[in-house]
Each structure stands twice: as C-alpha cells, then as structure tokens.
CSV table of N, CA and C in Angstrom, one decimal:
chain,number,residue,atom,x,y,z
A,282,ASP,N,-14.1,5.6,27.5
A,282,ASP,CA,-15.1,6.5,25.9
A,282,ASP,C,-15.1,7.3,26.4
A,283,ARG,N,-15.2,8.4,26.3
A,283,ARG,CA,-15.4,9.7,25.8
A,283,ARG,C,-17.3,10.2,25.5
A,284,ALA,N,-17.9,10.0,26.0
A,284,ALA,CA,-19.4,9.9,25.2
A,284,ALA,C,-20.0,8.5,24.3
A,285,GLY,N,-18.6,7.2,25.7
A,285,GLY,CA,-19.8,6.0,25.0
A,285,GLY,C,-19.3,5.6,22.9
A,286,SER,N,-18.8,6.2,23.4
A,286,SER,CA,-17.6,6.6,22.0
A,286,SER,C,-16.2,6.0,21.7
A,287,PRO,N,-16.6,4.4,21.2
A,287,PRO,CA,-15.5,4.7,21.1
A,287,PRO,C,-13.9,5.1,20.3
A,288,GLY,N,-12.8,4.9,21.0
A,288,GLY,CA,-11.9,4.9,20.1
A,288,GLY,C,-11.8,6.7,20.3
A,289,CYS,N,-12.5,7.3,20.8
A,289,CYS,CA,-12.1,8.7,21.8
A,289,CYS,C,-11.2,9.2,23.3
A,290,ALA,N,-10.7,9.6,23.2
A,290,ALA,CA,-9.9,10.0,24.8
A,290,ALA,C,-10.6,11.5,24.5
A,291,LEU,N,-10.3,11.6,26.2
A,291,LEU,CA,-10.0,13.4,26.4
A,291,LEU,C,-8.6,14.1,26.6
A,292,GLN,N,-9.6,15.4,26.4
A,292,GLN,CA,-8.0,16.5,26.1
A,292,GLN,C,-8.3,17.3,27.5
A,293,PHE,N,-7.2,17.4,27.5
A,293,PHE,CA,-6.7,18.7,28.8
A,293,PHE,C,-6.0,19.6,28.5
A,294,PRO,N,-6.5,20.7,27.7
A,294,PRO,CA,-5.2,22.2,27.8
A,294,PRO,C,-5.0,23.3,28.3
A,295,GLY,N,-4.5,22.3,29.6
A,295,GLY,CA,-4.3,22.9,30.6
A,295,GLY,C,-3.5,22.3,31.9
A,296,ASN,N,-3.3,23.0,32.6
A,296,ASN,CA,-2.7,22.3,34.2
A,296,ASN,C,-4.2,22.3,35.3
A,297,THR,N,-4.8,23.0,34.9
A,297,THR,CA,-5.9,22.9,36.0
A,297,THR,C,-7.3,22.3,35.4
A,298,SER,N,-7.3,21.8,34.3
A,298,SER,CA,-8.2,21.0,33.6
A,298,SER,C,-8.0,18.7,34.0
A,299,HIS,N,-9.4,19.0,34.6
A,299,HIS,CA,-9.2,17.5,35.4
A,299,HIS,C,-10.6,16.7,35.2
A,300,VAL,N,-11.3,15.6,34.6
A,300,VAL,CA,-12.8,14.4,35.0
A,300,VAL,C,-12.5,14.2,36.5
A,301,THR,N,-14.0,14.1,36.3
A,301,THR,CA,-14.6,13.7,37.9
A,301,THR,C,-15.3,12.7,37.9
A,302,ILE,N,-14.9,11.3,37.9
A,302,ILE,CA,-16.3,10.5,38.1
A,302,ILE,C,-16.6,10.2,39.6
A,303,PRO,N,-18.4,10.5,39.5
A,303,PRO,CA,-18.8,10.1,40.6
A,303,PRO,C,-17.9,9.3,41.0
A,304,PHE,N,-18.7,9.2,42.8
A,304,PHE,CA,-18.3,8.0,43.4
A,304,PHE,C,-19.1,6.6,43.2
A,305,SER,N,-18.4,5.4,43.7
A,305,SER,CA,-18.9,4.4,43.2
A,305,SER,C,-17.7,3.4,43.6
A,306,SER,N,-19.6,2.7,44.7
A,306,SER,CA,-18.4,1.4,44.7
A,306,SER,C,-17.7,0.7,43.8
A,307,ASP,N,-17.9,0.1,42.9
A,307,ASP,CA,-17.6,-0.1,41.6
A,307,ASP,C,-15.6,-0.1,42.2
A,308,PHE,N,-15.5,0.6,41.6
A,308,PHE,CA,-14.2,1.4,42.5
A,308,PHE,C,-13.4,0.7,42.8
A,309,ASP,N,-13.9,0.4,44.2
A,309,ASP,CA,-13.0,0.5,45.6
A,309,ASP,C,-12.5,-0.9,45.7
A,310,GLN,N,-11.0,-1.1,45.8
A,310,GLN,CA,-10.7,-2.8,45.5
A,310,GLN,C,-10.0,-2.9,47.0
A,311,GLY,N,-9.8,-4.5,47.3
A,311,GLY,CA,-9.8,-4.8,48.2
A,311,GLY,C,-7.8,-5.3,48.4
A,312,PRO,N,-7.4,-5.7,49.5
A,312,PRO,CA,-6.2,-6.4,49.2
A,312,PRO,C,-5.5,-7.4,48.6
A,313,ALA,N,-6.9,-8.8,47.7
A,313,ALA,CA,-6.3,-9.3,47.2
A,313,ALA,C,-7.1,-9.5,45.8
A,314,ASP,N,-7.7,-8.3,45.4
A,314,ASP,CA,-7.8,-7.8,44.3
A,314,ASP,C,-6.9,-7.5,43.5
A,315,ALA,N,-7.5,-7.4,42.2
A,315,ALA,CA,-6.2,-7.0,41.1
A,315,ALA,C,-6.5,-5.6,40.1
A,316,PHE,N,-6.1,-4.8,39.4
A,316,PHE,CA,-6.2,-3.5,39.0
A,316,PHE,C,-5.3,-3.2,38.1
A,317,SER,N,-5.5,-2.0,37.6
A,317,SER,CA,-4.4,-1.1,36.7
A,317,SER,C,-4.8,0.2,36.2
A,318,ILE,N,-3.7,0.9,36.2
A,318,ILE,CA,-4.2,2.8,35.2
A,318,ILE,C,-3.2,2.8,34.6
A,319,SER,N,-3.7,3.2,33.1
A,319,SER,CA,-2.5,2.7,32.3
A,319,SER,C,-2.9,4.7,31.6
A,320,LEU,N,-1.7,5.3,31.7
A,320,LEU,CA,-2.3,6.8,31.3
A,320,LEU,C,-1.1,7.2,30.7
A,321,TRP,N,-1.5,8.2,29.4
A,321,TRP,CA,0.1,8.9,28.8
A,321,TRP,C,0.3,10.4,29.3
A,322,TYR,N,1.0,11.4,29.8
A,322,TYR,CA,1.3,12.4,30.9
A,322,TYR,C,2.5,12.9,29.5
A,323,GLN,N,2.8,14.0,30.0
A,323,GLN,CA,3.3,15.4,29.1
A,323,GLN,C,4.4,15.8,30.4
A,324,GLY,N,5.2,15.4,30.5
A,324,GLY,CA,6.3,15.9,31.9
A,324,GLY,C,6.7,17.0,31.6
A,325,GLY,N,7.2,18.1,32.6
A,325,GLY,CA,8.0,19.4,32.0
A,325,GLY,C,8.5,20.5,33.0
A,326,SER,N,7.7,19.8,34.1
A,326,SER,CA,7.9,20.9,35.7
A,326,SER,C,9.2,20.9,35.8
A,327,SER,N,10.4,22.2,36.0
A,327,SER,CA,10.8,22.2,36.6
A,327,SER,C,10.9,23.0,37.6
A,328,ASN,N,9.8,23.1,38.7
A,328,ASN,CA,9.6,23.5,40.3
A,328,ASN,C,9.7,21.5,41.3
A,329,GLY,N,10.7,22.2,41.6
A,329,GLY,CA,11.2,20.5,42.7
A,329,GLY,C,10.7,20.3,43.3
A,330,THR,N,9.1,20.9,43.9
A,330,THR,CA,8.7,20.7,44.6
A,330,THR,C,6.9,20.5,44.9
A,331,ASP,N,6.9,20.2,43.3
A,331,ASP,CA,5.8,20.2,42.3
A,331,ASP,C,5.1,18.4,42.8
A,332,GLN,N,3.7,18.3,42.7
A,332,GLN,CA,3.0,17.3,42.9
A,332,GLN,C,1.8,17.4,42.0
A,333,GLU,N,1.4,16.6,41.1
A,333,GLU,CA,0.5,17.1,40.4
A,333,GLU,C,-0.3,15.4,40.1
A,334,TRP,N,-1.7,15.3,40.2
A,334,TRP,CA,-1.7,14.0,40.0
A,334,TRP,C,-2.1,13.4,38.5
A,335,LEU,N,-2.2,12.3,38.4
A,335,LEU,CA,-2.7,11.8,36.7
A,335,LEU,C,-4.2,11.5,37.5
A,336,PHE,N,-3.8,10.7,38.0
A,336,PHE,CA,-4.8,9.6,38.1
A,336,PHE,C,-5.1,9.3,40.2
A,337,ALA,N,-6.2,9.7,40.5
A,337,ALA,CA,-6.7,9.6,41.6
A,337,ALA,C,-8.2,9.1,42.6
A,338,LYS,N,-7.5,8.0,43.2
A,338,LYS,CA,-9.8,7.3,43.9
A,338,LYS,C,-9.2,7.9,45.0
A,339,ARG,N,-10.5,8.3,45.6
A,339,ARG,CA,-10.6,8.8,46.9
A,339,ARG,C,-12.0,9.0,47.5
A,340,GLN,N,-12.4,9.6,48.6
A,340,GLN,CA,-13.3,10.2,48.7
A,340,GLN,C,-14.4,11.2,48.3
A,341,VAL,N,-15.1,11.8,47.9
A,341,VAL,CA,-15.3,13.0,47.9
A,341,VAL,C,-14.8,14.0,49.4
A,342,GLY,N,-14.1,15.1,49.1
A,342,GLY,CA,-13.9,16.2,50.3
A,342,GLY,C,-12.3,15.3,50.0
A,343,ALA,N,-12.0,14.6,50.3
A,343,ALA,CA,-10.4,13.7,51.2
A,343,ALA,C,-9.4,14.4,50.6
A,344,SER,N,-8.7,14.4,51.0
A,344,SER,CA,-7.2,14.5,50.8
A,344,SER,C,-6.5,14.1,50.6
A,345,TRP,N,-5.2,14.2,49.5
A,345,TRP,CA,-4.3,13.7,48.9
A,345,TRP,C,-3.7,12.4,49.9
A,346,VAL,N,-3.3,13.0,51.2
A,346,VAL,CA,-3.2,11.5,51.9
A,346,VAL,C,-3.9,10.5,51.8
A,347,ASP,N,-5.5,11.0,52.1
A,347,ASP,CA,-5.9,9.6,51.9
A,347,ASP,C,-6.8,9.2,50.4
A,348,THR,N,-5.5,9.0,49.7
A,348,THR,CA,-6.2,8.9,48.2
A,348,THR,C,-6.1,7.3,48.5
A,349,ASP,N,-7.1,6.0,47.9
A,349,ASP,CA,-7.0,5.0,47.7
A,349,ASP,C,-6.5,3.9,47.3
A,350,TYR,N,-5.7,4.9,46.2
A,350,TYR,CA,-4.3,4.4,45.3
A,350,TYR,C,-4.5,5.3,44.0
A,351,GLY,N,-3.8,5.9,43.1
A,351,GLY,CA,-3.6,6.7,42.1
A,351,GLY,C,-1.9,6.8,41.8
A,352,LEU,N,-2.4,8.4,40.7
A,352,LEU,CA,-0.1,8.4,40.2
A,352,LEU,C,-0.3,9.3,40.0
A,353,VAL,N,0.9,10.2,40.4
A,353,VAL,CA,1.4,11.3,40.8
A,353,VAL,C,2.5,11.6,40.7
A,354,LEU,N,2.6,12.9,39.7
A,354,LEU,CA,4.1,13.3,38.7
A,354,LEU,C,4.6,14.3,40.7
A,355,TYR,N,5.8,14.1,40.9
A,355,TYR,CA,6.2,14.5,42.2
A,355,TYR,C,8.0,14.7,41.8
A,356,ASP,N,8.5,16.3,42.5
A,356,ASP,CA,9.7,16.4,42.5
A,356,ASP,C,10.4,16.0,41.2
A,357,LEU,N,10.0,16.8,40.3
A,357,LEU,CA,10.8,17.2,39.1
A,357,LEU,C,10.3,16.1,38.4
A,358,ASN,N,9.1,15.2,38.2
A,358,ASN,CA,8.7,14.4,37.1
A,358,ASN,C,8.9,13.5,37.8
A,359,GLN,N,9.5,12.5,39.2
A,359,GLN,CA,9.4,11.4,38.7
A,359,GLN,C,7.6,10.2,39.5
A,360,VAL,N,7.2,9.4,38.9
A,360,VAL,CA,6.3,8.9,39.1
A,360,VAL,C,6.2,8.7,40.3
A,361,LEU,N,5.1,8.4,40.6
A,361,LEU,CA,4.8,7.7,42.2
A,361,LEU,C,3.2,6.5,41.7
A,362,GLY,N,3.6,6.0,42.0
A,362,GLY,CA,2.0,4.8,42.6
A,362,GLY,C,1.8,4.6,43.3
A,363,SER,N,0.2,4.7,44.0
A,363,SER,CA,0.1,5.2,45.8
A,363,SER,C,-1.0,4.3,45.5
A,364,LEU,N,-1.1,3.3,46.7
A,364,LEU,CA,-1.9,2.4,47.0
A,364,LEU,C,-2.2,3.2,48.4
A,365,GLY,N,-2.8,3.3,48.9
A,365,GLY,CA,-3.4,3.4,50.6
A,365,GLY,C,-2.3,4.7,51.2
A,366,PRO,N,-2.2,5.2,52.4
A,366,PRO,CA,-0.9,6.0,52.6
A,366,PRO,C,0.0,5.8,52.7
A,367,ASN,N,0.8,4.2,53.2
A,367,ASN,CA,1.3,3.4,53.2
A,367,ASN,C,2.3,2.8,52.2
A,368,GLY,N,1.7,2.9,50.8
A,368,GLY,CA,1.8,1.8,50.1
A,368,GLY,C,2.2,3.0,48.8
A,369,GLU,N,3.7,3.5,48.9
A,369,GLU,CA,3.6,4.1,47.4
A,369,GLU,C,4.9,3.3,47.1
A,370,VAL,N,4.8,3.2,45.6
A,370,VAL,CA,6.1,2.8,44.9
A,370,VAL,C,6.7,4.0,44.4
A,371,TRP,N,7.4,4.6,43.9
A,371,TRP,CA,8.4,5.3,43.6
A,371,TRP,C,9.0,4.9,42.2
A,372,SER,N,9.2,5.6,40.8
A,372,SER,CA,9.9,5.4,39.9
A,372,SER,C,11.4,5.3,40.6
A,373,ASN,N,12.3,4.5,39.3
A,373,ASN,CA,13.7,5.4,40.6
A,373,ASN,C,14.0,5.6,38.5
A,374,VAL,N,13.9,6.3,38.2
A,374,VAL,CA,14.3,6.6,36.7
A,374,VAL,C,15.5,7.7,37.3
A,375,LEU,N,16.1,7.7,36.8
A,375,LEU,CA,17.2,9.0,37.0
A,375,LEU,C,18.2,9.0,35.9
A,376,PRO,N,18.5,10.8,35.7
A,376,PRO,CA,17.6,11.2,36.8
A,376,PRO,C,16.7,12.2,36.3
A,377,PRO,N,16.0,12.4,38.0
A,377,PRO,CA,15.0,13.3,37.9
A,377,PRO,C,15.1,14.4,37.0
A,378,VAL,N,15.0,15.2,35.7
A,378,VAL,CA,15.1,15.9,35.3
A,378,VAL,C,13.4,16.4,34.3
A,379,PRO,N,13.3,17.6,34.7
A,379,PRO,CA,11.9,17.5,33.6
A,379,PRO,C,12.3,17.4,32.3
A,380,ASP,N,11.2,16.9,32.2
A,380,ASP,CA,11.4,16.1,29.8
A,380,ASP,C,9.6,16.3,29.4
A,381,PRO,N,9.8,17.5,28.7
A,381,PRO,CA,8.5,17.5,28.4
A,381,PRO,C,8.0,16.6,27.1
A,382,GLN,N,8.4,15.5,26.9
A,382,GLN,CA,7.7,14.4,26.4
A,382,GLN,C,7.2,13.7,26.8
A,383,TRP,N,6.0,13.1,25.9
A,383,TRP,CA,5.2,12.5,26.1
A,383,TRP,C,5.6,11.5,26.9
A,384,HIS,N,4.9,10.5,28.0
A,384,HIS,CA,5.6,9.0,28.6
A,384,HIS,C,4.1,8.6,28.8
A,385,HIS,N,4.0,6.8,28.5
A,385,HIS,CA,2.8,5.8,28.8
A,385,HIS,C,4.1,5.0,30.2
A,386,VAL,N,2.7,5.0,31.3
A,386,VAL,CA,3.3,4.7,32.6
A,386,VAL,C,1.6,3.9,32.8
A,387,VAL,N,2.3,2.8,33.8
A,387,VAL,CA,0.9,1.5,34.0
A,387,VAL,C,1.6,1.5,35.5
A,388,TYR,N,0.6,1.7,36.4
A,388,TYR,CA,1.0,0.9,37.8
A,388,TYR,C,-0.4,-0.9,37.6
A,389,ILE,N,0.5,-1.3,37.7
A,389,ILE,CA,-0.4,-2.8,38.4
A,389,ILE,C,0.3,-2.7,39.8
A,390,TYR,N,-1.5,-3.2,40.3
A,390,TYR,CA,-1.6,-3.6,41.8
A,390,TYR,C,-2.3,-6.0,41.4
A,391,ASP,N,-1.4,-6.5,42.3
A,391,ASP,CA,-1.8,-7.6,41.7
A,391,ASP,C,-2.1,-8.3,43.4
A,392,ASN,N,-2.8,-8.5,44.0
A,392,ASN,CA,-2.8,-9.7,45.5
A,392,ASN,C,-1.5,-9.0,45.7
A,393,GLY,N,-1.3,-7.6,45.9
A,393,GLY,CA,-0.2,-7.7,47.4
A,393,GLY,C,0.8,-7.3,46.6
A,394,THR,N,0.9,-7.4,45.4
A,394,THR,CA,2.2,-6.5,44.2
A,394,THR,C,2.2,-5.6,43.6
A,395,GLN,N,2.8,-4.5,43.6
A,395,GLN,CA,2.5,-3.5,43.0
A,395,GLN,C,4.3,-3.2,41.9
A,396,GLN,N,3.4,-2.7,40.6
A,396,GLN,CA,4.3,-2.7,39.9
A,396,GLN,C,4.3,-1.4,39.3
A,397,LEU,N,5.3,-0.1,38.5
A,397,LEU,CA,5.4,0.7,37.9
A,397,LEU,C,5.9,0.6,36.7
A,398,TRP,N,5.6,0.7,35.6
A,398,TRP,CA,5.8,0.7,34.3
A,398,TRP,C,6.1,1.9,34.0
A,399,LEU,N,7.2,2.5,32.8
A,399,LEU,CA,7.6,3.7,32.2
A,399,LEU,C,7.8,3.2,31.1
A,400,ASP,N,7.1,3.9,30.2
A,400,ASP,CA,7.7,3.7,28.8
A,400,ASP,C,7.9,1.9,27.9
A,401,ASN,N,7.5,1.3,28.6
A,401,ASN,CA,7.3,-0.2,28.4
A,401,ASN,C,8.6,-1.1,28.9
A,402,MET,N,8.7,-0.4,30.3
A,402,MET,CA,9.8,-1.0,31.3
A,402,MET,C,9.6,-1.1,33.1
A,403,LEU,N,9.4,-2.1,33.2
A,403,LEU,CA,9.3,-1.7,35.2
A,403,LEU,C,10.6,-1.3,35.3
A,404,VAL,N,9.7,0.0,36.5
A,404,VAL,CA,11.2,0.6,37.4
A,404,VAL,C,10.8,1.0,38.0
A,405,ASN,N,10.3,-0.3,38.5
A,405,ASN,CA,9.7,-0.6,39.9
A,405,ASN,C,8.8,-1.0,40.7
A,406,SER,N,8.7,-1.9,41.8
A,406,SER,CA,7.6,-3.3,42.1
A,406,SER,C,8.0,-3.6,44.1
A,407,SER,N,7.3,-4.1,44.1
A,407,SER,CA,7.6,-4.5,45.4
A,407,SER,C,5.9,-5.1,46.3
A,408,THR,N,6.2,-6.2,47.3
A,408,THR,CA,5.4,-7.1,47.5
A,408,THR,C,4.9,-6.2,49.5
C-alpha cells in the first residue's frame, strides 16, 4: 500500500521510474522459506536483447548477477524468475514476441521448488 493507504497502487509513467525499498534483513529468504512475488506488467519491447527488471531484491550497489531473487523481462518479453545466481526459471511461453498487453505474473518459491505463473497459467517449475 502506498503511504499506508489500502487499495492504492504505484504508477510508473515511463521506463526509468522505480521504487527503492531500503535494505532490511526482513526480506532475506533461506532455502527452506516460502514466498511469492505477484505483479502486473505491460510488455512491448521489440529489442531482442532487452532486460528490464520488474522486481529485484539485492544488496545496495550489487549488480544484477548478485540478485537474491526477482523477476525480469528478457529477450522479447520472456519472463524470468530468478533465485540467486544459478536458480533461474524461464517462462516457456512461445513465441517470444513483443506484446503490449498487460500481464499478471507470479513467482513462487517454496522449500526448493520454484513456480512461474503467467496470466493464471503455470508456465514453468523446477526443484
């Protein structure tokens, strides 16, 4: 909730807008923990090498390689759920073409199992 007001949302009127949440160990996750990330995004990039982070939890000043967990749009709007440097789960929605529609994506991690949902459909999972 924005400013403690229920039912509010944040709006990003451009491609450089973002929210920074100060670092807190409250957001650290261990291997046996469970969490989910849920958000709406609008795709539409026609650049095959684009990489846009929708959400990322990382240490201040860390590069994208050092992301603890997050969601990214990559290579013509393919959704990637990422957990640590080697835990990527790609969506397998094909064909990967620019799509200017709004999509709901959910990334779930539960005790070593990762799931990636796109528009209410499970598109990939791994353990």
